[in-house]
Amino acid sequence: MNEKNNSLLIYTLIYFAFLYVPVLFLPLFSFNDADYMSFPLAGFTTEHYEEMWSKRNLHKALWASIKVGVVASVVSTVIALFAAKAFARYKFRGQKVSYGAIMMPFLIPEIILAVALLIIWINLGFKLGLVPVTIGHILFCTPFAMLILIARIEGFDFSLEEASRDLGESAWGTFYRVSFPLYLPGIVAALLLSFIISFDEFILAFFLTGSDATLPMYMWGQMRFVQKLPHVLALGAVILVFTTFIVLLAFWLRNLGQGKAKKDIGINL
Amino acid sequence: MLQSWRKLYAKSENTQAYSLLSPALILVAVAMLVPMMLMLSFSFFTQVSMMEIDFSFTFQRYIDFFQKNLLVTLLIKSVKISFLVTLITLITAYPVCYYIAFYVKKNKMLWLVLLTLPFWTSYLLRVFSWKIILGTKGVINSSLINAGLLSEPLTFLMYSETAVVITLTHAWAAFALLPLYVSLEKIDFSLIEAGRDLGLSRFEVFWKITFPLSLPGVIGAILIIFIPTVGDYVTPALLGGTDGRMLSNMIQAYFGKANNIPLGAASATIMLTTVAIITIIVSNVTKRLTQRLS
C-alpha cells in the first residue's frame, strides 16, 4: 500500500510520547536541585548521583541483585535451551500441554507464585533470603528465555546436525561444534534479557528476600521517604540507562545472522 | 516391517523430546505446582496464633472470605480494574499496530523495538514515574498551578482507581502491542484490496475483513494483560490509596502484618480460580466468535 495516513501517524507519535515521556521524568528530575518533583525546575545538580557512592546498603543490594541475576539467567537459559530445542526440533505427543505448563509462570499473577513459594520455603524450615528469590527468578525467566531461543532455533537447518553425526561426530561434539556456535547469538540474548528481568523483578523478591534486599527492594524502601526520593530518581535513571543498553544489545544480537524474513520481534506471544 | 520402524522412530522422537524437556518440566513441577498445591492445602487450615497453625481440615477460610465484604469488594474491584485496563490498552494500541503493519515501509523492526523498549525497563520505576506525574505536587498539578489554571491541586489524580488504571495501561502496553502487531502483519493485504474493489466502505472493510483476521492477536492480548493485572500489587500499593486498593494488597497483608496465612492462601486460591474461570469464558466466547466470522 502506497498511501499515507497522516492522522494515524500523528496518533502513533502521540502514543510513543505516552510510552516514553513518563519514564523520562526520572532522569529529568534526578538533576533537579529540590526534594519535590514539580515544575518549575529548581536548578541543576549532580548531588543525587554523588550520594550513591556513600550508600552502603545500596552497594549491598546491588551486589545481591547481580548475584541473583547471574545465577538465575544462566540456569534459566540452560533449561530453556533444552526445552526450546525440543519444541523447535520434534513433533511429540503432549507438545501443547508441555508448552502451556512451561509458559504458566509467565502468565499467572506473580503474587501467586510468590505466596506459594513463601509457604513451601517456610514450611521446609529454610530461612528466607536470596536462595528462594533465585529459585523464583529461574521459574519466571525460563519462559522468556525459551521464547527467545525458540525464535532463534526455529529457522535452524537441522540437516547440519545430521551431517555432523553422519561424519562421525559424537552428540556432544555436534552440539559443541555445530549447533552451539549457530545458537550463540540467541543464547547471549536470552542470558541478557533474563538477567534484566531478574535484576528488575520486585514481587518475588518482596515476599522472599527476608532481610537481604535486592536493588528493587532497596528502592522500594527508599520510596517511602520524601527526602530520599531524589536519590531514588538518580539510581532509577542509572538503572534505566543500563537496562536500555543491555536490551538494545540483546535485540541486536538476536537478529544477528538471521535472514530478513526472520527479523520479527522474536517473542511470539 | 515399515510400520514397526515408524513406531520405533516415533517413540524415540517422544523420548528425545521429553528428555530435553525434563529440566523445564521438573522446574515447573517443583517450583510452581508443588508449592501451589501446598498453598491450596493451607487454605483449609486455621491460624491459631502468631506462629501456630491448626492443621485440621476446614472450609471456614472460604466462608470467611465471602463473609468479609472488604475481600469480596476487592476481588470485584481487581477484576473491574483489570477489565478496564485490558480494554483501554487494546483500543489505544490497536491503531498503532495497524499503522506499523500497513503503512510503515522501512525499518519496521526499529519501530517495534522502540515500542517494546520501555517494557524491558524496571516495572517498579515505570510505576514510580507515574507517581511523579500524578502526585499532589507532581508534574501535572505543579504545571497547572504555575500556569494559573488551578489554585488547588487536583486530588483525584493520585491515590485513586483512575491512577491505577492509567498506570497499568502504560505498564502493560507492550503485551497488547506485540500480539496485535503479529496478527495484523500476517494479514494478506490483497484481501483488504479485494474488499475495497468490491465496493465496501473503509469501515466495512475493517469490520468484515481486518478485524476478524486480527482476532487471534486480540485474544492473545486480552489474556496476557487481564490475567497478570488481576494480581498486580505494586501499582495499587504505590498509587492506589484506599480507593484503588486491590485484592493483592490484602493477600500481602495476610502474609505480613495481619498474619493469617490460611486466609491469605484462600484469597490467592480464589483469585486464581476467578482468573481461570474468566480465561475459559473469554477463550470459548472468542472461539465461537471467530467461527461465526470466518
Coordinates of C-alpha atoms in Angstrom, one line a residue, chain B:
Chain B
M1 CA 8.2 -54.1 9.0
L2 CA 8.0 -50.5 7.9
Q3 CA 5.3 -49.8 10.4
S4 CA 7.3 -51.1 13.3
W5 CA 10.2 -48.9 12.2
R6 CA 7.9 -46.0 12.2
K7 CA 6.6 -46.8 15.6
L8 CA 10.1 -47.1 17.0
Y9 CA 11.0 -43.8 15.3
A10 CA 8.0 -42.0 16.8
K11 CA 8.8 -43.5 20.1
S12 CA 12.3 -42.2 20.0
E13 CA 11.1 -38.8 18.9
N14 CA 8.9 -38.7 22.0
T15 CA 11.7 -39.9 24.3
Q16 CA 14.2 -37.5 22.9
A17 CA 11.8 -34.5 23.1
Y18 CA 10.9 -35.4 26.7
S19 CA 14.5 -35.9 27.9
L20 CA 15.2 -32.4 26.6
L21 CA 12.1 -31.0 28.2
S22 CA 12.6 -32.7 31.6
P23 CA 14.6 -30.0 33.3
A24 CA 12.0 -27.4 32.4
L25 CA 9.1 -29.6 33.4
I26 CA 10.8 -30.6 36.7
L27 CA 11.3 -26.9 37.4
V28 CA 7.7 -26.1 36.9
A29 CA 6.6 -29.1 39.0
V30 CA 8.9 -28.5 41.9
A31 CA 8.9 -24.7 42.0
M32 CA 5.4 -24.0 40.9
L33 CA 2.9 -26.9 41.0
V34 CA 4.0 -28.4 44.4
P35 CA 4.1 -25.0 46.1
M36 CA 0.7 -24.2 44.7
M37 CA -0.7 -27.5 45.9
L38 CA 0.7 -26.7 49.4
M39 CA -0.9 -23.2 49.2
L40 CA -4.2 -24.9 48.4
S41 CA -3.9 -27.2 51.4
F42 CA -3.0 -24.2 53.7
S43 CA -6.3 -22.6 52.6
F44 CA -8.1 -25.3 54.5
F45 CA -6.2 -24.7 57.8
T46 CA -6.7 -22.3 60.7
Q47 CA -4.3 -19.7 62.1
V48 CA -4.4 -20.1 65.9
S49 CA -1.8 -17.6 67.0
M50 CA 1.2 -15.7 65.6
M51 CA 3.3 -18.8 65.0
E52 CA 0.7 -21.6 65.3
I53 CA -1.5 -23.1 62.7
D54 CA -4.2 -25.7 63.3
F55 CA -3.9 -28.3 60.5
S56 CA -7.4 -29.8 60.8
F57 CA -9.4 -29.6 57.6
T58 CA -12.0 -26.8 57.3
F59 CA -13.8 -24.8 54.7
Q60 CA -14.0 -21.9 57.1
R61 CA -11.4 -19.7 55.3
Y62 CA -13.5 -19.7 52.2
I63 CA -16.6 -18.8 54.2
D64 CA -14.6 -16.1 55.9
F65 CA -13.6 -14.7 52.5
F66 CA -17.2 -14.4 51.3
Q67 CA -18.4 -13.1 54.6
K68 CA -15.9 -10.3 54.6
N69 CA -17.4 -7.6 52.5
L70 CA -14.0 -6.0 52.0
L71 CA -12.4 -9.0 50.4
V72 CA -15.3 -9.6 48.0
T73 CA -15.4 -5.9 47.1
L74 CA -11.6 -6.0 46.5
L75 CA -11.9 -9.1 44.3
I76 CA -14.6 -7.4 42.2
K77 CA -12.6 -4.3 42.1
S78 CA -9.5 -6.2 40.9
V79 CA -11.4 -7.8 38.1
K80 CA -13.0 -4.5 37.2
I81 CA -9.7 -2.6 37.1
S82 CA -8.1 -5.4 35.0
F83 CA -11.0 -5.4 32.6
L84 CA -10.8 -1.6 32.1
V85 CA -7.0 -1.8 31.7
T86 CA -7.3 -4.6 29.1
L87 CA -10.0 -2.7 27.2
I88 CA -8.2 0.6 27.2
T89 CA -4.9 -0.9 26.3
L90 CA -6.4 -2.8 23.4
I91 CA -8.3 0.2 22.0
T92 CA -5.3 2.5 22.3
A93 CA -2.7 0.1 21.0
Y94 CA -4.7 -1.2 18.0
P95 CA -4.3 1.8 15.7
V96 CA -0.6 2.0 16.4
C97 CA -0.1 -1.7 15.4
Y98 CA -2.4 -1.1 12.4
Y99 CA -0.2 1.8 11.3
I100 CA 3.0 0.0 11.6
A101 CA 1.7 -3.2 10.0
F102 CA 0.1 -1.5 6.9
Y103 CA 1.7 2.0 6.5
V104 CA 5.3 1.7 7.7
K105 CA 7.5 0.6 4.9
K106 CA 11.1 1.0 6.1
N107 CA 12.6 -0.1 9.4
K108 CA 9.6 -1.8 10.8
M109 CA 11.9 -3.6 13.2
L110 CA 13.1 -0.4 14.6
W111 CA 9.6 0.9 15.3
L112 CA 8.8 -2.3 17.1
V113 CA 12.0 -2.3 19.2
L114 CA 11.2 1.3 20.2
L115 CA 7.6 0.3 21.1
T116 CA 8.7 -2.6 23.3
L117 CA 11.8 -0.9 24.8
P118 CA 10.1 0.8 27.8
F119 CA 8.6 -2.6 28.7
W120 CA 12.0 -4.0 29.5
T121 CA 12.9 -1.2 31.9
S122 CA 12.0 -1.8 35.6
Y123 CA 8.3 -2.2 36.3
L124 CA 8.8 -0.5 39.7
L125 CA 10.4 2.5 38.1
R126 CA 7.7 2.8 35.4
V127 CA 5.0 2.8 38.1
F128 CA 7.1 5.2 40.2
S129 CA 7.3 7.6 37.3
W130 CA 3.5 8.0 37.3
K131 CA 3.8 9.0 41.0
I132 CA 5.9 11.9 39.8
I133 CA 3.3 12.8 37.2
L134 CA 0.1 12.4 39.1
G135 CA 1.3 13.4 42.6
T136 CA -0.3 16.3 44.5
K137 CA 3.0 18.2 44.0
G138 CA 3.6 16.3 40.8
V139 CA 4.2 17.3 37.2
I140 CA 0.5 17.8 36.2
N141 CA -0.6 19.7 39.3
S142 CA 2.5 21.9 39.6
S143 CA 2.3 22.8 35.9
L144 CA -1.4 23.7 36.0
I145 CA -0.9 25.7 39.2
N146 CA 2.1 27.5 37.7
A147 CA 0.1 28.3 34.6
G148 CA -2.5 29.8 36.8
L149 CA -5.2 27.4 35.7
L150 CA -5.6 25.9 39.1
S151 CA -5.3 27.2 42.6
E152 CA -5.6 23.9 44.4
P153 CA -4.0 20.6 43.3
L154 CA -6.3 18.0 41.7
T155 CA -6.5 15.3 44.3
F156 CA -8.4 12.7 42.3
L157 CA -5.3 12.2 40.2
M158 CA -3.3 10.4 42.9
Y159 CA -4.3 7.6 45.2
S160 CA -7.3 6.6 43.2
E161 CA -8.7 3.9 40.9
T162 CA -8.1 6.2 38.0
A163 CA -4.4 6.5 38.8
V164 CA -4.2 2.7 39.0
V165 CA -5.9 2.2 35.6
I166 CA -3.7 4.9 33.8
T167 CA -0.5 3.4 35.3
L168 CA -1.4 -0.2 34.4
T169 CA -2.4 0.8 30.9
H170 CA 1.1 2.3 30.4
A171 CA 2.9 -0.6 32.1
W172 CA 1.2 -3.4 30.1
A173 CA 1.2 -1.7 26.7
A174 CA 3.8 -4.0 25.2
F175 CA 1.7 -7.0 25.9
A176 CA -1.0 -5.6 23.6
L177 CA 1.3 -4.2 21.0
L178 CA 3.2 -7.4 20.3
P179 CA 0.4 -9.9 19.7
L180 CA -1.7 -7.3 17.9
Y181 CA 1.1 -6.4 15.6
V182 CA 2.0 -10.1 14.9
S183 CA -1.6 -10.9 13.9
L184 CA -2.1 -7.7 11.8
E185 CA 1.2 -8.3 10.0
K186 CA 0.1 -11.7 8.9
I187 CA -3.0 -10.4 7.1
D188 CA -2.7 -10.8 3.3
F189 CA -3.2 -7.2 2.0
S190 CA -4.8 -8.4 -1.2
L191 CA -7.8 -9.4 0.9
I192 CA -8.3 -5.9 2.0
E193 CA -7.8 -4.6 -1.5
A194 CA -10.3 -7.1 -2.8
G195 CA -12.8 -5.8 -0.3
R196 CA -12.3 -2.3 -1.5
D197 CA -12.6 -3.3 -5.1
L198 CA -15.9 -4.9 -4.3
G199 CA -17.1 -1.5 -3.2
L200 CA -17.0 -2.0 0.6
S201 CA -16.5 1.2 2.6
R202 CA -13.4 1.6 4.7
F203 CA -15.4 1.0 7.8
E204 CA -16.9 -2.2 6.3
V205 CA -13.5 -3.4 5.2
F206 CA -12.3 -3.0 8.7
W207 CA -15.2 -4.7 10.5
K208 CA -15.6 -7.5 8.0
I209 CA -12.1 -8.3 7.0
T210 CA -9.3 -6.7 9.0
F211 CA -10.7 -7.0 12.5
P212 CA -11.9 -10.6 12.3
L213 CA -8.5 -11.6 10.9
S214 CA -6.7 -9.9 13.7
L215 CA -8.8 -11.7 16.4
P216 CA -6.1 -14.2 17.4
G217 CA -3.9 -11.2 18.4
V218 CA -6.8 -9.5 20.2
I219 CA -7.5 -12.7 22.2
G220 CA -3.8 -13.2 23.0
A221 CA -3.6 -9.6 24.2
I222 CA -6.7 -9.9 26.4
L223 CA -5.5 -13.0 28.2
I224 CA -1.9 -11.9 28.6
I225 CA -2.9 -8.5 30.1
F226 CA -6.0 -9.5 32.0
I227 CA -4.6 -12.5 33.9
P228 CA -1.5 -10.9 35.4
T229 CA -3.1 -7.5 36.2
V230 CA -5.8 -9.0 38.4
G231 CA -3.0 -9.9 40.8
D232 CA -1.0 -6.7 40.5
Y233 CA 0.5 -5.4 43.7
V234 CA 2.9 -2.6 43.0
T235 CA 0.7 -0.2 41.3
P236 CA -2.2 -0.2 43.8
A237 CA 0.3 -0.1 46.6
L238 CA 2.1 2.9 45.3
L239 CA -0.7 4.8 43.6
G240 CA -4.0 3.3 44.7
G241 CA -4.5 4.8 48.2
T242 CA -7.7 3.3 49.7
D243 CA -9.8 3.9 46.6
G244 CA -7.5 1.9 44.3
R245 CA -6.7 -1.0 46.6
M246 CA -6.8 -4.4 45.0
L247 CA -7.0 -8.0 46.4
S248 CA -3.2 -8.5 46.2
N249 CA -2.7 -5.8 48.8
M250 CA -4.8 -7.8 51.2
I251 CA -3.1 -11.0 50.4
Q252 CA 0.2 -9.4 51.1
A253 CA -1.2 -8.1 54.4
Y254 CA -2.3 -11.6 55.4
F255 CA 1.2 -12.9 54.9
G256 CA 2.7 -9.9 56.7
K257 CA 1.1 -7.7 59.3
A258 CA -2.3 -9.3 59.5
N259 CA -0.6 -12.7 59.8
N260 CA -3.3 -15.0 58.7
I261 CA -1.6 -17.4 56.2
P262 CA -4.6 -19.7 55.7
L263 CA -6.9 -16.8 54.8
G264 CA -4.2 -15.4 52.5
A265 CA -3.8 -18.7 50.8
A266 CA -7.6 -19.0 50.4
S267 CA -7.7 -15.4 48.9
A268 CA -4.9 -16.4 46.5
T269 CA -6.7 -19.6 45.5
I270 CA -10.0 -17.7 45.0
M271 CA -8.1 -15.1 42.8
L272 CA -6.5 -17.9 40.7
T273 CA -9.9 -19.6 40.3
T274 CA -11.6 -16.4 39.3
V275 CA -8.9 -15.8 36.7
A276 CA -9.2 -19.3 35.4
I277 CA -12.9 -19.1 35.0
I278 CA -12.8 -15.8 33.2
T279 CA -10.0 -17.2 30.9
I280 CA -12.1 -20.2 30.0
I281 CA -15.1 -17.9 29.3
V282 CA -13.1 -15.5 27.2
S283 CA -11.5 -18.2 25.1
N284 CA -14.8 -20.0 24.5
V285 CA -16.7 -16.9 23.5
T286 CA -13.9 -15.8 21.2
K287 CA -13.6 -19.2 19.7
R288 CA -17.3 -19.1 18.8
L289 CA -17.0 -15.6 17.5
T290 CA -14.1 -16.5 15.2
Q291 CA -16.0 -19.5 13.9
R292 CA -19.0 -17.3 13.1
L293 CA -17.0 -14.6 11.5
S294 CA -15.0 -16.9 9.2

